[in-house]
Tab-separated table of C-alpha atoms in Angstrom:
chain	number	residue	atom	x	y	z
J	1	MET	CA	-14.689	58.216	60.997
J	2	ARG	CA	-13.571	59.248	64.146
J	3	ASN	CA	-13.245	55.963	67.067
J	4	THR	CA	-11.810	57.877	69.887
J	5	PHE	CA	-12.541	59.745	72.922
J	6	GLY	CA	-10.957	61.493	75.600
J	7	ASN	CA	-7.623	63.676	74.887
J	8	ILE	CA	-5.420	62.497	77.881
J	9	PHE	CA	-7.234	59.503	78.835
J	10	THR	CA	-8.078	58.213	75.646
J	11	LEU	CA	-10.237	55.195	74.173
J	12	THR	CA	-10.245	53.662	70.422
J	13	THR	CA	-13.103	51.442	69.712
J	14	PHE	CA	-13.182	48.408	67.317
J	15	GLY	CA	-15.733	45.773	65.991
J	16	GLU	CA	-19.337	45.323	64.753
J	17	SER	CA	-21.893	43.839	66.286
J	18	HIS	CA	-22.392	40.559	64.363
J	19	GLY	CA	-18.968	40.452	63.661
J	20	ALA	CA	-15.537	38.576	64.940
J	21	ALA	CA	-15.839	40.891	68.134
J	22	VAL	CA	-15.285	44.731	69.171
J	23	GLY	CA	-12.858	45.481	71.562
J	24	GLY	CA	-10.504	49.285	72.256
J	25	VAL	CA	-7.268	50.756	73.513
J	26	VAL	CA	-6.807	52.347	76.482
J	27	ASP	CA	-4.153	55.143	76.112
J	28	GLY	CA	-2.779	57.619	78.972
J	29	PHE	CA	-4.091	55.340	81.666
J	30	PRO	CA	-2.098	55.784	85.241
J	31	ALA	CA	0.888	53.049	85.665
J	32	GLY	CA	0.410	51.150	88.644
J	33	ILE	CA	-3.303	51.161	89.579
J	34	ASP	CA	-4.495	47.740	91.086
J	35	ILE	CA	-6.521	46.131	87.795
J	36	ASP	CA	-9.786	44.031	89.643
J	37	MET	CA	-10.641	41.933	86.436
J	38	GLU	CA	-13.284	40.316	88.758
J	39	PHE	CA	-14.822	44.496	88.913
J	40	ILE	CA	-14.474	44.944	85.484
J	41	GLN	CA	-16.478	42.059	84.287
J	42	ASN	CA	-18.485	42.067	85.850
J	43	GLU	CA	-19.577	45.790	84.879
J	44	LEU	CA	-19.308	44.035	81.516
J	45	ASN	CA	-22.349	41.881	83.757
J	46	ARG	CA	-24.447	44.945	83.863
J	47	ARG	CA	-24.437	45.750	80.287
J	48	ARG	CA	-24.794	42.160	78.993
J	49	PRO	CA	-28.175	41.001	77.046
J	50	GLY	CA	-30.218	38.188	78.506
J	51	GLN	CA	-29.383	38.937	81.777
J	52	SER	CA	-33.786	39.197	82.048
J	53	LYS	CA	-37.363	38.502	81.194
J	54	ILE	CA	-37.129	42.598	79.981
J	55	THR	CA	-33.913	42.826	77.746
J	56	THR	CA	-32.591	41.155	75.059
J	57	SER	CA	-32.207	37.088	74.897
J	58	ARG	CA	-29.613	37.162	72.646
J	59	ASN	CA	-26.781	34.878	74.990
J	60	GLU	CA	-23.456	36.565	75.024
J	61	ALA	CA	-21.187	36.137	77.996
J	62	ASP	CA	-19.059	39.449	77.101
J	63	SER	CA	-15.986	38.047	78.348
J	64	VAL	CA	-13.297	40.284	78.381
J	65	GLU	CA	-9.635	39.693	77.871
J	66	LEU	CA	-6.622	42.405	78.075
J	67	LEU	CA	-4.108	41.921	75.266
J	68	SER	CA	-2.075	44.747	77.023
J	69	GLY	CA	-0.707	47.091	79.245
J	70	VAL	CA	-1.706	45.429	82.564
J	71	PHE	CA	1.314	43.201	84.230
J	72	GLU	CA	1.597	41.380	87.289
J	73	GLY	CA	-2.143	43.183	88.491
J	74	LYS	CA	-1.218	46.753	87.790
J	75	SER	CA	-1.309	48.565	85.472
J	76	THR	CA	1.927	49.101	83.731
J	77	GLY	CA	1.085	53.045	81.698
J	78	CYS	CA	1.268	51.272	78.164
J	79	PRO	CA	-1.653	50.701	76.113
J	80	ILE	CA	-4.440	48.843	77.402
J	81	GLY	CA	-5.755	46.710	74.078
J	82	PHE	CA	-8.584	44.093	74.962
J	83	ILE	CA	-11.183	42.193	73.390
J	84	VAL	CA	-14.589	40.549	73.413
J	85	ARG	CA	-15.369	38.203	71.091
J	86	ASN	CA	-18.867	38.285	69.856
J	87	THR	CA	-20.798	34.432	70.011
J	88	ASN	CA	-24.013	34.404	69.614
J	89	GLN	CA	-25.277	36.427	66.652
J	90	HIS	CA	-28.366	35.538	64.089
J	91	SER	CA	-27.427	36.936	61.720
J	92	ASN	CA	-30.283	35.655	59.418
J	93	ASP	CA	-33.041	37.589	61.405
J	94	TYR	CA	-31.203	40.837	59.686
J	95	ASP	CA	-31.873	39.387	55.518
J	96	ASN	CA	-35.312	40.980	55.163
J	97	MET	CA	-34.017	44.405	56.216
J	98	LYS	CA	-30.529	44.479	53.690
J	99	ASN	CA	-31.719	46.590	51.515
J	100	LEU	CA	-34.516	48.618	53.211
J	101	PHE	CA	-34.070	51.408	55.262
J	102	ARG	CA	-35.766	51.097	58.979
J	103	PRO	CA	-37.307	54.046	60.730
J	104	SER	CA	-35.415	56.247	63.312
J	105	HIS	CA	-32.554	53.790	62.539
J	106	ALA	CA	-28.496	55.242	61.344
J	107	ASP	CA	-29.472	52.910	58.073
J	108	TYR	CA	-30.245	55.777	55.836
J	109	THR	CA	-27.615	58.233	57.418
J	110	TYR	CA	-24.912	55.704	57.057
J	111	TYR	CA	-25.460	54.820	53.779
J	112	LYS	CA	-25.875	58.326	52.488
J	113	LYS	CA	-22.627	58.859	54.312
J	114	TYR	CA	-20.065	55.857	53.597
J	115	GLY	CA	-21.972	54.435	50.477
J	116	ILE	CA	-22.193	50.672	52.101
J	117	ARG	CA	-23.806	49.599	55.616
J	118	ASP	CA	-23.709	46.198	57.324
J	119	HIS	CA	-26.966	45.439	57.483
J	120	ARG	CA	-26.255	43.079	60.509
J	121	GLY	CA	-28.095	44.035	63.635
J	122	GLY	CA	-26.779	47.377	62.897
J	123	GLY	CA	-23.377	46.709	62.596
J	124	ARG	CA	-20.986	49.558	63.727
J	125	THR	CA	-24.211	51.352	65.011
J	126	SER	CA	-25.158	48.488	67.758
J	127	ALA	CA	-25.645	49.255	71.067
J	128	ARG	CA	-23.185	46.546	71.190
J	129	ILE	CA	-20.735	48.893	70.448
J	130	THR	CA	-20.674	49.755	74.035
J	131	ILE	CA	-18.947	46.856	75.145
J	132	SER	CA	-15.644	49.070	74.698
J	133	ARG	CA	-17.388	51.827	76.374
J	134	CYS	CA	-17.978	49.944	79.995
J	135	VAL	CA	-14.228	48.351	79.296
J	136	ALA	CA	-12.528	51.644	79.480
J	137	GLY	CA	-14.638	53.020	82.161
J	138	ALA	CA	-14.413	50.260	84.592
J	139	LEU	CA	-10.592	51.123	84.320
J	140	ALA	CA	-11.507	54.535	85.459
J	141	LYS	CA	-13.707	53.663	87.504
J	142	LEU	CA	-10.255	51.666	89.500
J	143	ALA	CA	-8.279	54.978	88.848
J	144	LEU	CA	-11.143	57.117	90.042
J	145	LYS	CA	-11.579	54.664	93.099
J	146	GLU	CA	-7.823	56.061	94.418
J	147	LYS	CA	-8.782	59.537	94.588
J	148	GLY	CA	-12.349	58.727	96.279
J	149	ILE	CA	-14.689	59.528	93.530
J	150	THR	CA	-17.825	57.537	92.813
J	151	ILE	CA	-20.292	57.579	90.286
J	152	ASN	CA	-24.020	55.498	90.732
J	153	ALA	CA	-26.585	55.726	87.985
J	154	TYR	CA	-29.679	54.327	87.945
J	155	THR	CA	-32.504	54.698	85.970
J	156	SER	CA	-35.443	56.999	87.812
J	157	GLN	CA	-38.194	57.144	84.916
J	158	VAL	CA	-40.151	54.469	82.323
J	159	GLY	CA	-42.550	55.988	80.602
J	160	ASN	CA	-44.888	58.181	82.751
J	161	ILE	CA	-43.743	56.627	85.821
J	162	LYS	CA	-41.011	58.021	87.413
J	163	LEU	CA	-40.017	58.634	90.949
J	164	ASP	CA	-40.822	61.928	93.103
J	165	LYS	CA	-37.567	62.391	95.023
J	166	GLU	CA	-34.112	63.857	94.552
J	167	TYR	CA	-31.537	61.537	94.896
J	168	ASP	CA	-29.826	62.538	97.672
J	169	LYS	CA	-33.078	60.794	99.333
J	170	TYR	CA	-32.700	57.041	97.880
J	171	ASP	CA	-30.293	54.712	98.695
J	172	LEU	CA	-28.247	54.177	95.292
J	173	GLN	CA	-27.150	50.637	96.756
J	174	GLN	CA	-30.162	49.377	96.340
J	175	THR	CA	-29.903	49.913	92.462
J	176	GLU	CA	-28.418	46.380	91.550
J	177	SER	CA	-31.612	45.011	93.340
J	178	ASN	CA	-34.104	45.060	90.565
J	179	ALA	CA	-33.849	44.299	86.620
J	180	VAL	CA	-34.752	47.464	86.084
J	181	ARG	CA	-31.638	49.143	88.192
J	182	CYS	CA	-33.954	51.433	90.049
J	183	PRO	CA	-33.358	52.363	93.680
J	184	ASP	CA	-36.961	52.856	94.515
J	185	PRO	CA	-38.488	48.807	94.842
J	186	THR	CA	-41.719	50.032	94.298
J	187	LYS	CA	-40.970	51.864	91.869
J	188	ALA	CA	-38.953	49.282	90.162
J	189	LYS	CA	-41.660	47.051	89.625
J	190	GLU	CA	-44.307	49.159	88.281
J	191	MET	CA	-41.414	49.957	85.725
J	192	GLU	CA	-40.929	45.908	85.312
J	193	GLN	CA	-44.660	45.271	84.708
J	194	LEU	CA	-44.560	48.424	82.471
J	195	ILE	CA	-41.615	47.353	80.248
J	196	ALA	CA	-43.457	43.808	80.362
J	197	GLU	CA	-45.886	44.743	78.976
J	198	THR	CA	-44.336	47.009	76.156
J	199	LYS	CA	-42.955	43.493	75.488
J	200	GLU	CA	-45.537	42.249	75.072
J	201	LYS	CA	-47.260	44.471	72.905
J	202	GLY	CA	-43.936	44.029	70.131
J	203	ASP	CA	-43.454	47.511	71.298
J	204	THR	CA	-40.657	49.572	73.121
J	205	ILE	CA	-40.657	52.852	75.111
J	206	GLY	CA	-38.436	55.803	76.574
J	207	GLY	CA	-37.305	57.103	79.781
J	208	ILE	CA	-34.344	58.548	82.068
J	209	ILE	CA	-31.328	57.425	83.886
J	210	THR	CA	-29.729	60.116	86.666
J	211	CYS	CA	-26.280	59.801	87.097
J	212	VAL	CA	-24.299	61.280	90.730
J	213	ILE	CA	-21.302	61.850	90.579
J	214	LYS	CA	-19.718	61.903	94.550
J	215	GLY	CA	-16.454	62.787	95.311
J	216	CYS	CA	-14.860	65.022	93.135
J	217	PRO	CA	-12.984	68.122	93.932
J	218	ALA	CA	-13.459	71.241	92.921
J	219	GLY	CA	-11.656	72.877	90.041
J	220	ILE	CA	-11.883	70.193	87.221
J	221	GLY	CA	-13.225	71.442	84.296
J	222	GLU	CA	-12.223	74.274	81.853
J	223	PRO	CA	-13.843	77.660	81.120
J	224	GLU	CA	-14.583	78.189	77.825
J	225	PHE	CA	-14.549	75.073	75.468
J	226	ASP	CA	-14.302	72.020	77.284
J	227	LYS	CA	-16.382	73.061	80.586
J	228	LEU	CA	-16.525	70.332	82.603
J	229	ASN	CA	-20.754	70.263	81.889
J	230	ALA	CA	-20.310	70.361	78.152
J	231	GLN	CA	-17.496	67.648	78.121
J	232	LEU	CA	-20.520	65.520	79.890
J	233	ALA	CA	-23.206	66.416	77.618
J	234	TYR	CA	-20.540	65.358	74.810
J	235	ALA	CA	-20.043	61.773	75.922
J	236	MET	CA	-23.581	61.338	76.764
J	237	LEU	CA	-24.751	62.233	73.848
J	238	SER	CA	-22.922	59.539	72.164
J	239	ILE	CA	-24.600	56.997	73.460
J	240	ASN	CA	-27.257	55.287	71.738
J	241	ALA	CA	-30.514	56.364	72.109
J	242	VAL	CA	-30.052	59.484	73.620
J	243	LYS	CA	-32.077	62.274	72.831
J	244	GLY	CA	-31.844	65.166	75.841
J	245	ILE	CA	-29.594	65.964	78.989
J	246	GLU	CA	-29.084	67.599	81.965
J	247	PHE	CA	-27.923	69.525	84.798
J	248	GLY	CA	-29.192	69.993	88.589
J	249	ILE	CA	-32.489	71.558	88.175
J	250	GLY	CA	-31.820	71.421	84.983
J	251	PHE	CA	-34.363	72.763	82.537
J	252	ASP	CA	-37.284	74.252	85.159
J	253	ALA	CA	-34.689	76.569	85.611
J	254	ALA	CA	-36.221	78.887	82.945
J	255	THR	CA	-39.177	79.514	85.039
J	256	LYS	CA	-37.436	80.194	87.979
J	257	TYR	CA	-35.873	83.694	89.475
J	258	GLY	CA	-32.577	83.841	90.471
J	259	SER	CA	-33.099	84.653	93.394
J	260	GLU	CA	-34.710	81.216	94.218
J	261	ILE	CA	-32.182	79.407	92.593
J	262	ASN	CA	-29.073	80.554	92.905
J	263	ASP	CA	-26.624	78.547	95.367
J	264	VAL	CA	-26.125	80.577	97.816
J	265	PHE	CA	-22.481	80.077	99.589
J	266	TYR	CA	-21.225	80.143	103.401
J	267	ASN	CA	-18.391	79.587	105.797
J	268	ASP	CA	-18.870	76.313	107.413
J	269	ASN	CA	-15.860	75.678	109.961
J	270	GLY	CA	-13.368	77.118	107.793
J	271	THR	CA	-14.655	75.109	104.289
J	272	ILE	CA	-16.599	76.857	101.874
J	273	LYS	CA	-20.293	75.841	100.724
J	274	THR	CA	-23.239	76.160	99.694
J	275	ARG	CA	-26.490	76.180	101.173
J	276	THR	CA	-28.694	74.634	97.528
J	277	ASN	CA	-26.997	72.566	94.802
J	278	ASN	CA	-28.773	73.665	91.888
J	279	SER	CA	-25.849	74.135	89.806
J	280	GLY	CA	-25.705	70.427	90.079
J	281	GLY	CA	-22.494	70.664	91.107
J	282	ILE	CA	-20.872	72.334	88.473
J	283	GLN	CA	-20.625	76.285	87.841
J	284	GLY	CA	-18.559	78.007	84.597
J	285	GLY	CA	-17.459	74.991	83.346
J	286	ILE	CA	-16.124	73.290	86.733
J	287	SER	CA	-16.825	71.659	89.581
J	288	ASN	CA	-17.608	73.893	92.549
J	289	GLY	CA	-17.735	70.114	95.102
J	290	ASN	CA	-20.730	69.876	95.472
J	291	ASP	CA	-21.983	66.110	93.944
J	292	ILE	CA	-22.528	66.268	90.091
J	293	TYR	CA	-25.623	65.088	88.748
J	294	PHE	CA	-27.546	65.057	85.815
J	295	ASN	CA	-30.170	63.560	83.905
J	296	ILE	CA	-30.125	61.668	80.340
J	297	ALA	CA	-33.308	61.330	78.377
J	298	PHE	CA	-33.545	57.473	76.479
J	299	LYS	CA	-36.001	57.093	73.719
J	300	PRO	CA	-37.634	54.462	72.732
J	301	VAL	CA	-35.590	51.355	71.144
J	302	ALA	CA	-36.271	51.956	67.371
J	303	THR	CA	-36.521	48.104	66.453
J	304	ILE	CA	-39.922	47.594	67.101
J	305	LEU	CA	-41.995	43.931	66.476
J	306	ARG	CA	-44.874	45.619	64.524
J	307	LYS	CA	-45.412	46.086	60.572
J	308	GLN	CA	-43.568	49.115	59.620
J	309	GLN	CA	-43.965	51.515	56.581
J	310	SER	CA	-40.878	52.331	54.646
J	311	VAL	CA	-38.388	52.955	51.425
J	312	ASP	CA	-35.563	50.550	50.481
J	313	LYS	CA	-32.516	51.853	48.719
J	314	ASN	CA	-34.053	52.495	45.843
J	315	GLY	CA	-37.231	54.837	47.483
J	316	GLN	CA	-39.768	51.756	46.655
J	317	GLU	CA	-42.291	52.106	49.568
J	318	THR	CA	-42.388	49.192	51.308
J	319	THR	CA	-43.554	47.270	53.855
J	320	PHE	CA	-41.693	44.705	56.975
J	321	LYS	CA	-41.738	43.596	60.609
J	322	ALA	CA	-38.476	43.440	62.498
J	323	HIS	CA	-37.360	40.137	63.568
J	324	GLY	CA	-34.846	39.297	66.179
J	325	ARG	CA	-33.895	39.552	69.896
J	326	HIS	CA	-34.722	43.222	70.828
J	327	ASP	CA	-34.642	45.139	73.721
J	328	PRO	CA	-38.224	46.793	74.909
J	329	CYS	CA	-36.355	49.291	76.992
J	330	VAL	CA	-32.885	50.212	76.714
J	331	LEU	CA	-32.398	51.780	80.242
J	332	PRO	CA	-31.725	49.109	82.084
J	333	ARG	CA	-28.620	47.670	79.895
J	334	ALA	CA	-27.153	51.235	79.645
J	335	VAL	CA	-27.061	52.075	83.552
J	336	PRO	CA	-23.409	51.044	83.861
J	337	ILE	CA	-22.680	52.634	80.438
J	338	VAL	CA	-23.823	56.013	80.992
J	339	GLU	CA	-21.674	55.191	84.653
J	340	ALA	CA	-18.533	54.456	82.224
J	341	MET	CA	-18.702	57.941	80.097
J	342	ALA	CA	-18.794	59.416	83.228
J	343	ALA	CA	-15.988	58.137	84.510
J	344	MET	CA	-14.086	58.699	81.795
J	345	VAL	CA	-14.580	61.758	81.241
J	346	ILE	CA	-13.900	62.653	85.196
J	347	LEU	CA	-10.627	60.648	84.550
J	348	ASN	CA	-9.412	63.133	81.131
J	349	ASP	CA	-10.082	65.807	83.533
J	350	ILE	CA	-8.519	65.032	86.540
J	351	LEU	CA	-5.286	63.737	84.483
J	352	ALA	CA	-5.626	67.613	82.786
J	353	GLN	CA	-5.755	69.654	85.623
J	354	ASN	CA	-2.575	68.523	86.877
J	355	THR	CA	-0.954	70.020	83.963
J	356	THR	CA	-2.641	73.341	85.279
J	357	LYS	CA	-0.329	74.360	88.101
J	358	LEU	CA	3.580	73.743	88.482
């Protein structure tokens, strides 16, 4: 099981949803970076369960403990180990699912791959494991801050309710002003109502998160297999419930002529710029200095509180109903996870760029 992400800046994770703790080891992190523990904890608070009425009611403090790699408030360049203890498990909520395969979960695939699985809360497949990503992403954000690079994600669609403007028409600082994490207050209320109604029905719903990276210099990324967009896609598709990604105008490009969407260059007082950013800030797999932006599609959470048909380990058909505390929509809590994965990719590639030229 591969549990390491990155090649220069790396994150190795461990833990299960209902185990003692989840955690990780970050390696390749630059020395001398100011480590703001309040900022790191706040990033975890954005992901934590129980933060609003439209998220799971599991009550975890998700307090992070750094075990190594930091001295007198600065990174030392050594591996940064960290741990977040699980304190509010209700493992018996999953007793009725111990021997069956839940629809659209990883139960069956894990069982076929390993011959054994932890059925409590999904074990290693649980979205709770993304805690480690948020810690590592927070560290990456602190390093990128010194380069003037910012990363902001937001909920742009829930079900059929979606924003009708481009990202640059919104004040992204408003994203944290509501439970849905949408920068449009009016749409946010509609989204929250839809999620609440969905939860009341015992069902779940999906949507789209948009991510915007500002300040990334031109020249980041590799020209062949490690294209920047390929790395970001790999990172995003590794997040639970993600089913698709598009950069810039994305799939809309399939219906256009080149003359309509080419990003034309011009000289702006000695600085080369483009008049449009249909490419989403990446051309030829390398950043061009524009804002990098992309959309990520999330499917509805697979656990629904309704009766469903399935089969058990012996192939016998059965009926079951899930119990416990689950998100009716993953998007609000996934926003910081998207930002974290993007931050790790960008920091890794900036470090890699330092090996390109003497």
